[in-house]
Short mmCIF file of C-alpha atoms in Angstrom, two decimals:
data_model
loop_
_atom_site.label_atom_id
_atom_site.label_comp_id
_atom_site.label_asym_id
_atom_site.label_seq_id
_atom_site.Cartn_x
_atom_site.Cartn_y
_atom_site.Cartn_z
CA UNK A 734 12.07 126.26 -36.62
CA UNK A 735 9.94 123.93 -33.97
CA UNK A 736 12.57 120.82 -33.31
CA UNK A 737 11.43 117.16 -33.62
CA UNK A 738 9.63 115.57 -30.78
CA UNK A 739 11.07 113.76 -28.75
CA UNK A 740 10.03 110.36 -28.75
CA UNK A 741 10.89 108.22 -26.09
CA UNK A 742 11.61 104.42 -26.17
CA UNK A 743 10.94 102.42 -23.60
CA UNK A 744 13.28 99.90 -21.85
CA UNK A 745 11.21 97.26 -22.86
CA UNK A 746 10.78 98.01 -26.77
CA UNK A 747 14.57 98.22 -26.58
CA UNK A 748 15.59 95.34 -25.12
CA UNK A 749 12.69 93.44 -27.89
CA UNK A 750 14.14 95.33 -30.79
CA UNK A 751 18.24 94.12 -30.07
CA UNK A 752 16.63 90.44 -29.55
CA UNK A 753 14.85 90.88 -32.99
CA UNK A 754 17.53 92.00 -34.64
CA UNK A 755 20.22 89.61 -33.03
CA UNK A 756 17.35 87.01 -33.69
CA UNK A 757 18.27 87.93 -37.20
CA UNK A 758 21.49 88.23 -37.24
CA UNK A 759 21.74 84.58 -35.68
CA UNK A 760 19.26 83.30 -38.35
CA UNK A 761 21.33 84.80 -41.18
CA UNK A 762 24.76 83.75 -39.95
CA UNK A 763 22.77 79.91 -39.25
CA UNK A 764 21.73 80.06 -42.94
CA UNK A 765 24.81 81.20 -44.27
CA UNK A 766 26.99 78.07 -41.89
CA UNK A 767 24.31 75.81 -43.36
CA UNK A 768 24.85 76.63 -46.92
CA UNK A 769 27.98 76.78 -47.13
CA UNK A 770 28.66 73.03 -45.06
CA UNK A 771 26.17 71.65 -47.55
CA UNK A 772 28.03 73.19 -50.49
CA UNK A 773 30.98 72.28 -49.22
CA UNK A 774 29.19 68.10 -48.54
CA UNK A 775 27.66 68.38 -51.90
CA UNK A 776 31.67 69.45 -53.31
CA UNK A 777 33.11 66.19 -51.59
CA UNK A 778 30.56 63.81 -52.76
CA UNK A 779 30.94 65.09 -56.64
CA UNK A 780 35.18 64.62 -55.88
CA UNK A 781 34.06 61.67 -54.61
CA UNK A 782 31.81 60.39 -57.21
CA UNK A 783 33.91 61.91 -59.70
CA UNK A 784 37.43 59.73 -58.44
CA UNK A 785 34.95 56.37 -57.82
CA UNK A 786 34.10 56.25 -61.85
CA UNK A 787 37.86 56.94 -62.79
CA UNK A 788 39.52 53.88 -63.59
CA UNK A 789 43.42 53.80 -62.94
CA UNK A 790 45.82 53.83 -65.36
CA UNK A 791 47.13 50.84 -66.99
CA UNK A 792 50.27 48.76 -65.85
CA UNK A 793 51.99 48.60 -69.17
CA UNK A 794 54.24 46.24 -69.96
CA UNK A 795 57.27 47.35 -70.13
CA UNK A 796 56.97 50.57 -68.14
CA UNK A 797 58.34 51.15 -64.18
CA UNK A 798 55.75 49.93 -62.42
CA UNK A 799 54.34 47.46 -65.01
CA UNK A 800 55.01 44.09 -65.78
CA UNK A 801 57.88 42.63 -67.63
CA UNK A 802 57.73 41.78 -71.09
CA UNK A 803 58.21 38.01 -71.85
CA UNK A 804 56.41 37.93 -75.57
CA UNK A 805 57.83 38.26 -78.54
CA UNK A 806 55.96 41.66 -80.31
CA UNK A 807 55.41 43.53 -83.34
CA UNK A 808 55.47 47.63 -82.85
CA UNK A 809 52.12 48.85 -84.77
CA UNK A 810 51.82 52.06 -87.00
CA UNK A 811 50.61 54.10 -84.25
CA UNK A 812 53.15 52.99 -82.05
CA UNK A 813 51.15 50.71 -79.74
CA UNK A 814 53.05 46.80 -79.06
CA UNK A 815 50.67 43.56 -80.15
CA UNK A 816 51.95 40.00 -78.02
CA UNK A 817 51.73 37.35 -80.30
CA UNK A 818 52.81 33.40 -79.53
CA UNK A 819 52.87 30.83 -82.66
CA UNK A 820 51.59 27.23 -82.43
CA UNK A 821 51.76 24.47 -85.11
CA UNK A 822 54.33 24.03 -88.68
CA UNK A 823 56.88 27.09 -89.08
CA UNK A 824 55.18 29.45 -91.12
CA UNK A 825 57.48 29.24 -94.00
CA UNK A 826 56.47 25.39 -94.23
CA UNK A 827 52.75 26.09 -93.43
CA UNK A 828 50.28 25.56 -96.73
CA UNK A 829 47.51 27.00 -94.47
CA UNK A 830 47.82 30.07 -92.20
CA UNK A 831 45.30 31.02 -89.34
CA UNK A 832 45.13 34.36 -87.16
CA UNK A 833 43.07 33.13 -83.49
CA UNK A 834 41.52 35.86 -81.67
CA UNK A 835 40.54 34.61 -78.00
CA UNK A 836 37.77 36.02 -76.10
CA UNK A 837 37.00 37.90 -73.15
CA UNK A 838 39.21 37.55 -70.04
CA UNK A 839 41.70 35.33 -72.03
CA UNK A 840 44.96 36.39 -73.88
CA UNK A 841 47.38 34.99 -76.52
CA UNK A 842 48.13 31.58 -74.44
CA UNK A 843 44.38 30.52 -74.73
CA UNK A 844 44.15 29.70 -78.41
CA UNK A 845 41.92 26.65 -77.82
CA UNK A 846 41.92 25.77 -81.69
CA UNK A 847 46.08 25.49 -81.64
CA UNK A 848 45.86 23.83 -78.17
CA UNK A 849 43.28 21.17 -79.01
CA UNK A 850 44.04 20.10 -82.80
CA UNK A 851 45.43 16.76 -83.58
CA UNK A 852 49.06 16.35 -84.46
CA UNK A 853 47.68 14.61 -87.51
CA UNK A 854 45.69 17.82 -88.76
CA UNK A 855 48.52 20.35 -88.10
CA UNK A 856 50.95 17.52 -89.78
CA UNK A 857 48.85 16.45 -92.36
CA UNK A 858 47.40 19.60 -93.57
CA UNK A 859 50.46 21.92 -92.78
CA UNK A 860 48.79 24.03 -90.55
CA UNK A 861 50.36 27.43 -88.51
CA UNK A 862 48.36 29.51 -86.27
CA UNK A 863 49.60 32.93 -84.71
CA UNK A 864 47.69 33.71 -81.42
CA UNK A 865 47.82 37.25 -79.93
CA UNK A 866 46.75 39.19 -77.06
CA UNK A 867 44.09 41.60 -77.78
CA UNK A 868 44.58 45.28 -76.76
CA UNK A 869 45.28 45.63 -73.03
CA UNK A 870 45.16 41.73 -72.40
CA UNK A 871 48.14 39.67 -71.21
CA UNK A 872 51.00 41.79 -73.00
CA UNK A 873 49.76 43.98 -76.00
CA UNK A 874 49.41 47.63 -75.11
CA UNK A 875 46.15 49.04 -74.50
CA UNK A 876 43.88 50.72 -76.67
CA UNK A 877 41.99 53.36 -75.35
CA UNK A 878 40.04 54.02 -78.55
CA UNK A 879 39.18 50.96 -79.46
CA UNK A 880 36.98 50.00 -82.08
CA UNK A 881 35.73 47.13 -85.03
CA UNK A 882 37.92 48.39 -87.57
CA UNK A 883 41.41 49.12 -85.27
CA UNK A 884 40.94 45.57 -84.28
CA UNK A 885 40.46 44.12 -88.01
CA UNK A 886 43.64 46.55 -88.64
CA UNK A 887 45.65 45.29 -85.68
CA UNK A 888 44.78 41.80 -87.47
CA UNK A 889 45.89 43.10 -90.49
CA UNK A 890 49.26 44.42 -89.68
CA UNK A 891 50.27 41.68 -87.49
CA UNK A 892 49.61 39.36 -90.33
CA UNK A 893 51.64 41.64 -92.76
CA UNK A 894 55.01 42.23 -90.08
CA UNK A 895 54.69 37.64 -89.70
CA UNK A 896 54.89 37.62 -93.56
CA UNK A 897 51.67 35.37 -93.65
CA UNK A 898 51.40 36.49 -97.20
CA UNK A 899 47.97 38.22 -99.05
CA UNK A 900 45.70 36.24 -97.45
CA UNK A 901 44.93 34.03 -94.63
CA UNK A 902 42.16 32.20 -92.15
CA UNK A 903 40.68 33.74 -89.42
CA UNK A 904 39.15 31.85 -86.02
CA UNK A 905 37.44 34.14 -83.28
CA UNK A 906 36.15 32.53 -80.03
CA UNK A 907 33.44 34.53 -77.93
CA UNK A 908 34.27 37.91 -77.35
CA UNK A 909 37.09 37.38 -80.09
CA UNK A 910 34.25 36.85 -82.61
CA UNK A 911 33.54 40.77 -82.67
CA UNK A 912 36.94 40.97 -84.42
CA UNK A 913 35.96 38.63 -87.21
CA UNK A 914 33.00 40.69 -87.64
CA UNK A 915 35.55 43.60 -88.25
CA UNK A 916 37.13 41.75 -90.29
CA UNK A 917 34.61 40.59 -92.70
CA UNK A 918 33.31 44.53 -92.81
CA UNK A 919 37.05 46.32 -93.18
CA UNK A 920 39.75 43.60 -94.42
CA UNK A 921 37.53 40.88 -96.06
CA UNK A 922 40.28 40.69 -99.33
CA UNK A 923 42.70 40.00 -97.05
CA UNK A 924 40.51 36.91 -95.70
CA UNK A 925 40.95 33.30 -97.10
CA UNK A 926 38.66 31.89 -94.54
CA UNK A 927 36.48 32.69 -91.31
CA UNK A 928 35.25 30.98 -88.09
CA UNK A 929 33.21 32.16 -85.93
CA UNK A 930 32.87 30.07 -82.38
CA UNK A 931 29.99 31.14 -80.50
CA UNK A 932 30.38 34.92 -81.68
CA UNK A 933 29.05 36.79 -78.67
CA UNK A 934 26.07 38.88 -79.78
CA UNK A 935 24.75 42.54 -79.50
CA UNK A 936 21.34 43.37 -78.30
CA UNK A 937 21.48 46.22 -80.11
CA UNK A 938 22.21 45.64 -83.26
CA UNK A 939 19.68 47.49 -85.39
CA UNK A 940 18.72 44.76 -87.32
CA UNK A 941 17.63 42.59 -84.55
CA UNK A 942 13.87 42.22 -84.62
CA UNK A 943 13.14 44.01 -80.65
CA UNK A 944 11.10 41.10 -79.84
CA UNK A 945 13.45 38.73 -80.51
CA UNK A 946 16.53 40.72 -78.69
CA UNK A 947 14.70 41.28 -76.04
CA UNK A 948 13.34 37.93 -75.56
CA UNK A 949 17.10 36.93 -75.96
CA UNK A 950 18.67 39.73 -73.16
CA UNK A 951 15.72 39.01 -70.56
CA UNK A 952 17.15 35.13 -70.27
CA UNK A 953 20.50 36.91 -68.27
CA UNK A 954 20.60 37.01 -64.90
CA UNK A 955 19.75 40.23 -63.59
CA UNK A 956 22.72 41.60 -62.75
CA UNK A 957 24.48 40.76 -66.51
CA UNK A 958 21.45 42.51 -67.60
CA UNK A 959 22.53 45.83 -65.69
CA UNK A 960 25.72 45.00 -66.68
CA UNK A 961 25.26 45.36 -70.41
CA UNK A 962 23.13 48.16 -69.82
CA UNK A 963 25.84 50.10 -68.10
CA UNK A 964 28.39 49.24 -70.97
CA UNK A 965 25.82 50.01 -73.46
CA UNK A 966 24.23 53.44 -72.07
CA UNK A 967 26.57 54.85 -69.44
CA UNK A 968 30.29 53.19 -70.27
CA UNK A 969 32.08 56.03 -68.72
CA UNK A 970 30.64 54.01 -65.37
CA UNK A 971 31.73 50.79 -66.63
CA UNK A 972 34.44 51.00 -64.31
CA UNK A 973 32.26 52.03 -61.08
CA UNK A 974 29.40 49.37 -62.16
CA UNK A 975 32.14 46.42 -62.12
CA UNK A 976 34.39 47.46 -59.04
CA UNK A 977 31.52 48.31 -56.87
CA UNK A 978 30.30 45.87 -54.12
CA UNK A 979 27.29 47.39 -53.33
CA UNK A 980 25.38 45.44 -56.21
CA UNK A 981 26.39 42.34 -58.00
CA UNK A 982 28.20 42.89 -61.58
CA UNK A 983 28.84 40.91 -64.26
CA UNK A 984 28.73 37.01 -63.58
CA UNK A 985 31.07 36.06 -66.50
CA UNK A 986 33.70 38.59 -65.13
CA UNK A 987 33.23 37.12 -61.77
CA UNK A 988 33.60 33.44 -63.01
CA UNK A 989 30.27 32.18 -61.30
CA UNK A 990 30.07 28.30 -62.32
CA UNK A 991 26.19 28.14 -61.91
CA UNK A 992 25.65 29.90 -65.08
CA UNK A 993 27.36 27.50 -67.01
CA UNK A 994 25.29 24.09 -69.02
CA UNK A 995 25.67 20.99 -68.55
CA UNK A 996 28.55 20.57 -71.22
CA UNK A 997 30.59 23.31 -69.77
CA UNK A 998 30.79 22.62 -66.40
CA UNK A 999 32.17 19.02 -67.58
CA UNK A 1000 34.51 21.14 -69.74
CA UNK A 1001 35.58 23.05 -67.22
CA UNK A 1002 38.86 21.40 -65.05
CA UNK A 1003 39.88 20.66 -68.64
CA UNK A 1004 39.97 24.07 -69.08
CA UNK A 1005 41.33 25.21 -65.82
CA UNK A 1006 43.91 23.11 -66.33
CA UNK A 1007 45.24 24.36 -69.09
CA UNK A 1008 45.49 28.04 -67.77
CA UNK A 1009 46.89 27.55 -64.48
CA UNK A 1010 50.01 28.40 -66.07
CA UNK A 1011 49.41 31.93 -67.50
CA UNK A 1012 46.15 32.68 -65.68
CA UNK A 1013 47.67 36.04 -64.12
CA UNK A 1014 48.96 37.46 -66.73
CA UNK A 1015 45.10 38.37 -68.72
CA UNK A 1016 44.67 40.76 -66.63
CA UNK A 1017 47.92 42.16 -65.23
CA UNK A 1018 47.54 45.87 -66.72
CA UNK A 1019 44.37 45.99 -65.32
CA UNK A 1020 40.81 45.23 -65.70
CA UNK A 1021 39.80 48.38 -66.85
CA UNK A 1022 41.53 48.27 -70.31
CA UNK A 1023 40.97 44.88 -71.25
CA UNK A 1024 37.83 43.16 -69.47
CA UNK A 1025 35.83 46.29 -69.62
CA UNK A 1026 37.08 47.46 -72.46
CA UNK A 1027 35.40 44.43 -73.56
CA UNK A 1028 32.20 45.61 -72.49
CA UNK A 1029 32.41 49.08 -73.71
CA UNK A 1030 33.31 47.99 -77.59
CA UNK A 1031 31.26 44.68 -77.36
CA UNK A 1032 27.79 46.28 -76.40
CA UNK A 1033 28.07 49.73 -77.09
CA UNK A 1034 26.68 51.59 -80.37
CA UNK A 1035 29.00 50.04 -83.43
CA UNK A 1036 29.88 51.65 -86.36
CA UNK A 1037 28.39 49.05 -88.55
CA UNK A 1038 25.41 46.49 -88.92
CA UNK A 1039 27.23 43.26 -89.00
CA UNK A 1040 23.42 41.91 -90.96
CA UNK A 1041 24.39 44.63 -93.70
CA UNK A 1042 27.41 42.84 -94.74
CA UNK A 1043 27.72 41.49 -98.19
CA UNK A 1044 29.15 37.82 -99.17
CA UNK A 1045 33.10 38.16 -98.73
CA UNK A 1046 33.66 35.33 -101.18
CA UNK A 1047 31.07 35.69 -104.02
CA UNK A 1048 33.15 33.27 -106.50
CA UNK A 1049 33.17 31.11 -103.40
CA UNK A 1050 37.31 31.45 -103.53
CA UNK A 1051 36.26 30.98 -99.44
CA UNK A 1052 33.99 30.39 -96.66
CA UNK A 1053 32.59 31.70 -93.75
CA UNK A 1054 31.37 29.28 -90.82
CA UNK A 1055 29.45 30.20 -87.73
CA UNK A 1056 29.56 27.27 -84.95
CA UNK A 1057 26.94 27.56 -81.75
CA UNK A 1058 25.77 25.40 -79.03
CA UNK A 1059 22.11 24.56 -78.49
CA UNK A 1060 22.64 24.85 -74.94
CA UNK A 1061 25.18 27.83 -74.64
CA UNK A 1062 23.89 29.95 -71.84
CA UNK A 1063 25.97 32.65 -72.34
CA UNK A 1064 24.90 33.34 -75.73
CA UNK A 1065 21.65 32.78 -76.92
CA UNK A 1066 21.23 30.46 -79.94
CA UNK A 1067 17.75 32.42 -80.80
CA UNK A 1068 19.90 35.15 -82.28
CA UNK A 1069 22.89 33.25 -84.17
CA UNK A 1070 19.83 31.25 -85.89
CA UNK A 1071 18.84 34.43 -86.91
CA UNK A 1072 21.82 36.06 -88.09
CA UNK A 1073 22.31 33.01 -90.12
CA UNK A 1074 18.67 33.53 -91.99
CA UNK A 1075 20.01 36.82 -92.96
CA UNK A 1076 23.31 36.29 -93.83
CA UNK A 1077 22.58 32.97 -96.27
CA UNK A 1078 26.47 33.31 -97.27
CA UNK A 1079 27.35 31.89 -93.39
CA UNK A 1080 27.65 28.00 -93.66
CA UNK A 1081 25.67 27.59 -90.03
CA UNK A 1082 26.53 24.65 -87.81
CA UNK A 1083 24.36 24.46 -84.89
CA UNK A 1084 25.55 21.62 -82.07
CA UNK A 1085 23.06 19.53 -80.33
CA UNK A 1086 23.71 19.65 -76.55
CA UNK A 1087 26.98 22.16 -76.69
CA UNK A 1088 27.45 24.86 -73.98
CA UNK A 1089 29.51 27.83 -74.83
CA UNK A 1090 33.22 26.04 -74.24
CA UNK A 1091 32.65 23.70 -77.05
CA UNK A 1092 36.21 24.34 -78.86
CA UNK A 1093 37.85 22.51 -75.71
CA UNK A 1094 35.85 18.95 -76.72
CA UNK A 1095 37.82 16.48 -78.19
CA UNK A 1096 38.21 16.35 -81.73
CA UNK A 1097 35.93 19.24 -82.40
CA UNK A 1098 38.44 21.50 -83.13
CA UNK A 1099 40.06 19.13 -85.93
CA UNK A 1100 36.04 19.47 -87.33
CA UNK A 1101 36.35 23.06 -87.23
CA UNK A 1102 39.43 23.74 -88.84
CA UNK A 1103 38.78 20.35 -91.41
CA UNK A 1104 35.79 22.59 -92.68
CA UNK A 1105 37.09 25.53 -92.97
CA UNK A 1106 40.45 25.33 -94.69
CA UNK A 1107 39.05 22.45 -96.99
CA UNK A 1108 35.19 21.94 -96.90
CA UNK A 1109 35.52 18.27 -94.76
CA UNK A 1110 32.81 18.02 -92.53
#
């Protein structure tokens, strides 16, 4: 058999084929360091990312590392502590008996209505109000799973373990006004009366004409709009959106004075004054759990159309009231006028040059409560 030829490879071809293939070699082993640094980049920012949207846990009170309880507290059902602090006649004395829910970025020690009443209506009526914090404010446990209904059941039980008997009043301020809305939908034969002081509204409620919401929302500033658009569409970054500093969050949360009318910002060292006091302890488990939880339940999707309600007290054996400012700039009186049209049942009193923090004027509180436990306007 005839061998192979012998082909012969010059110097030169074999010096250009190692630089080709060490040409590839180096471009491989380039790719391959590039890929897997960028990998390894794109791992850190998702860890990072991931830990910037966690909140921390909560500082319970109570626990090592949280802060002491001072209250006096009811245990719950489900095992959860509720704050509570009692204002007015003994209860056992009382003739009328009123649950206060505060609002956002308060707790128990803000109950306005109990701060700002005359001696002569508490006296002279025989009135007791029970003020607590709401879940994860001041020193109530938090309550991851918040909703409408475990508030109105919260309200519920705490009335039942205080012995306030079948029924009693109800007064929500602000953010505390989503309660009574829980109330009137899960508890309302428990209720003997409701107030609602400048309820803060959701856009989204279904029943809101678009126009009219959106009319409503576009008056925030900017960043509240984002703000509520976080809570509403993306609350797992609640959290992120309000701790952040490369945008501006939520001007309530933030205490900005400028957003404030007229009224209220002559309202407000009144006000201040009276919280000085107890200030630190709204928030001393942490903002997560009780400022932004705020958010979360307030905007997000609810479990109920508060304009599908039905009349609570169709033999009028009680009353539901729904008191706004004119000039409240931190909720729009376009939408309570229209919650009112729709819910005829509402007794709708609408006050002529009132900001949001009209419960802290003299003698309107005595008005409030006048009107709702016996009809005196």
């Amino acid at each position: 058999m005839a061998g192979a030829p012998n082909r012969r490879v010059s110097a030169a071809a074999a010096r250009a084929h190692t630089r080709k293939a060490k040409q590839s070699s180096s471009f491989k082993l380039s790719f391959g360091i590039f890929s897997t640094t960028f990998l390894v980049l794109l791992i850190g920012v998702a860890a990072w990312a991931y830990q910037a949207i966690q909140p921390p846990p909560p500082k319970k009170c109570g626990s090592p590392d949280g802060p002491a309880v001072t209250a006096s507290r009811i245990k719950l059902t489900d095992g959860r502590h509720l704050a509570y602090s009692e204002y007015g006649l003994p209860k056992d004395t009382a003739k009328y008996k009123i649950v206060f829910v505060h609002g956002v970025d308060s707790c128990r020690h803000d109950a306005v209505v109990a701060h700002s009443l005359s001696p002569e209506i508490i006296k002279g009526l025989r009135v007791y109000i029970v003020s607590f914090d709401r879940p994860g404010y001041g020193e109530s446990d938090p309550h991851p799973t918040r909703t409408m209904k475990s508030m109105a059941l919260d309200i519920e039980e705490l009335a039942d373990q205080l012995e306030l008997g079948p029924k009693f009043y109800v007064i929500g301020f602000s953010m505390g006004g989503n309660a009574l809305w829980g109330c009137l939908k899960y508890i309302p034969h428990r209720l003997a009366g409701a107030a609602l002081l400048a309820p803060v509204v959701n856009y989204w409620w279904p029943s809101f004409p678009s126009n009219l919401s959106t009319e409503a929302y576009y008056q925030q500033l900017p960043q509240d709009q984002w703000t509520l658009r976080v809570a509403h569409y993306a609350p797992w970054l609640t959290y992120w959106w309000n701790s952040q500093k490369w945008f501006p969050a939520s001007s309530v949360l933030s205490h900005r004075r400028d957003i404030l009318s007229r009224q209220d910002t002559e309202l407000l060292p009144k006000l201040i004054s009276k919280r000085q006091d107890f200030v630190a302890q709204v928030r001393q488990q942490g903002e997560y759990e009780s400022v932004h939880r705020d958010l979360i339940v307030g905007f997000g999707a609810w479990e109920f159309d508060p304009m599908d309600l039905g009349n609570p007290f169709p033999n009028s054996e009680g009353s539901v009231h729904l008191w706004q400012g004119d000039e409240d700039r931190l909720v729009p009186v376009t939408l309570q006028r229209y919650i009112a049209q729709r819910l005829p049942w509402i007794h709708y009193h609408e006050l002529p040059g009132a900001g949001h923090m009209f419960p802290v004027k003299d003698g309107l509180c005595d008005t409030v409560v006048k009107t709702l436990l016996i009809g005196d306007m």
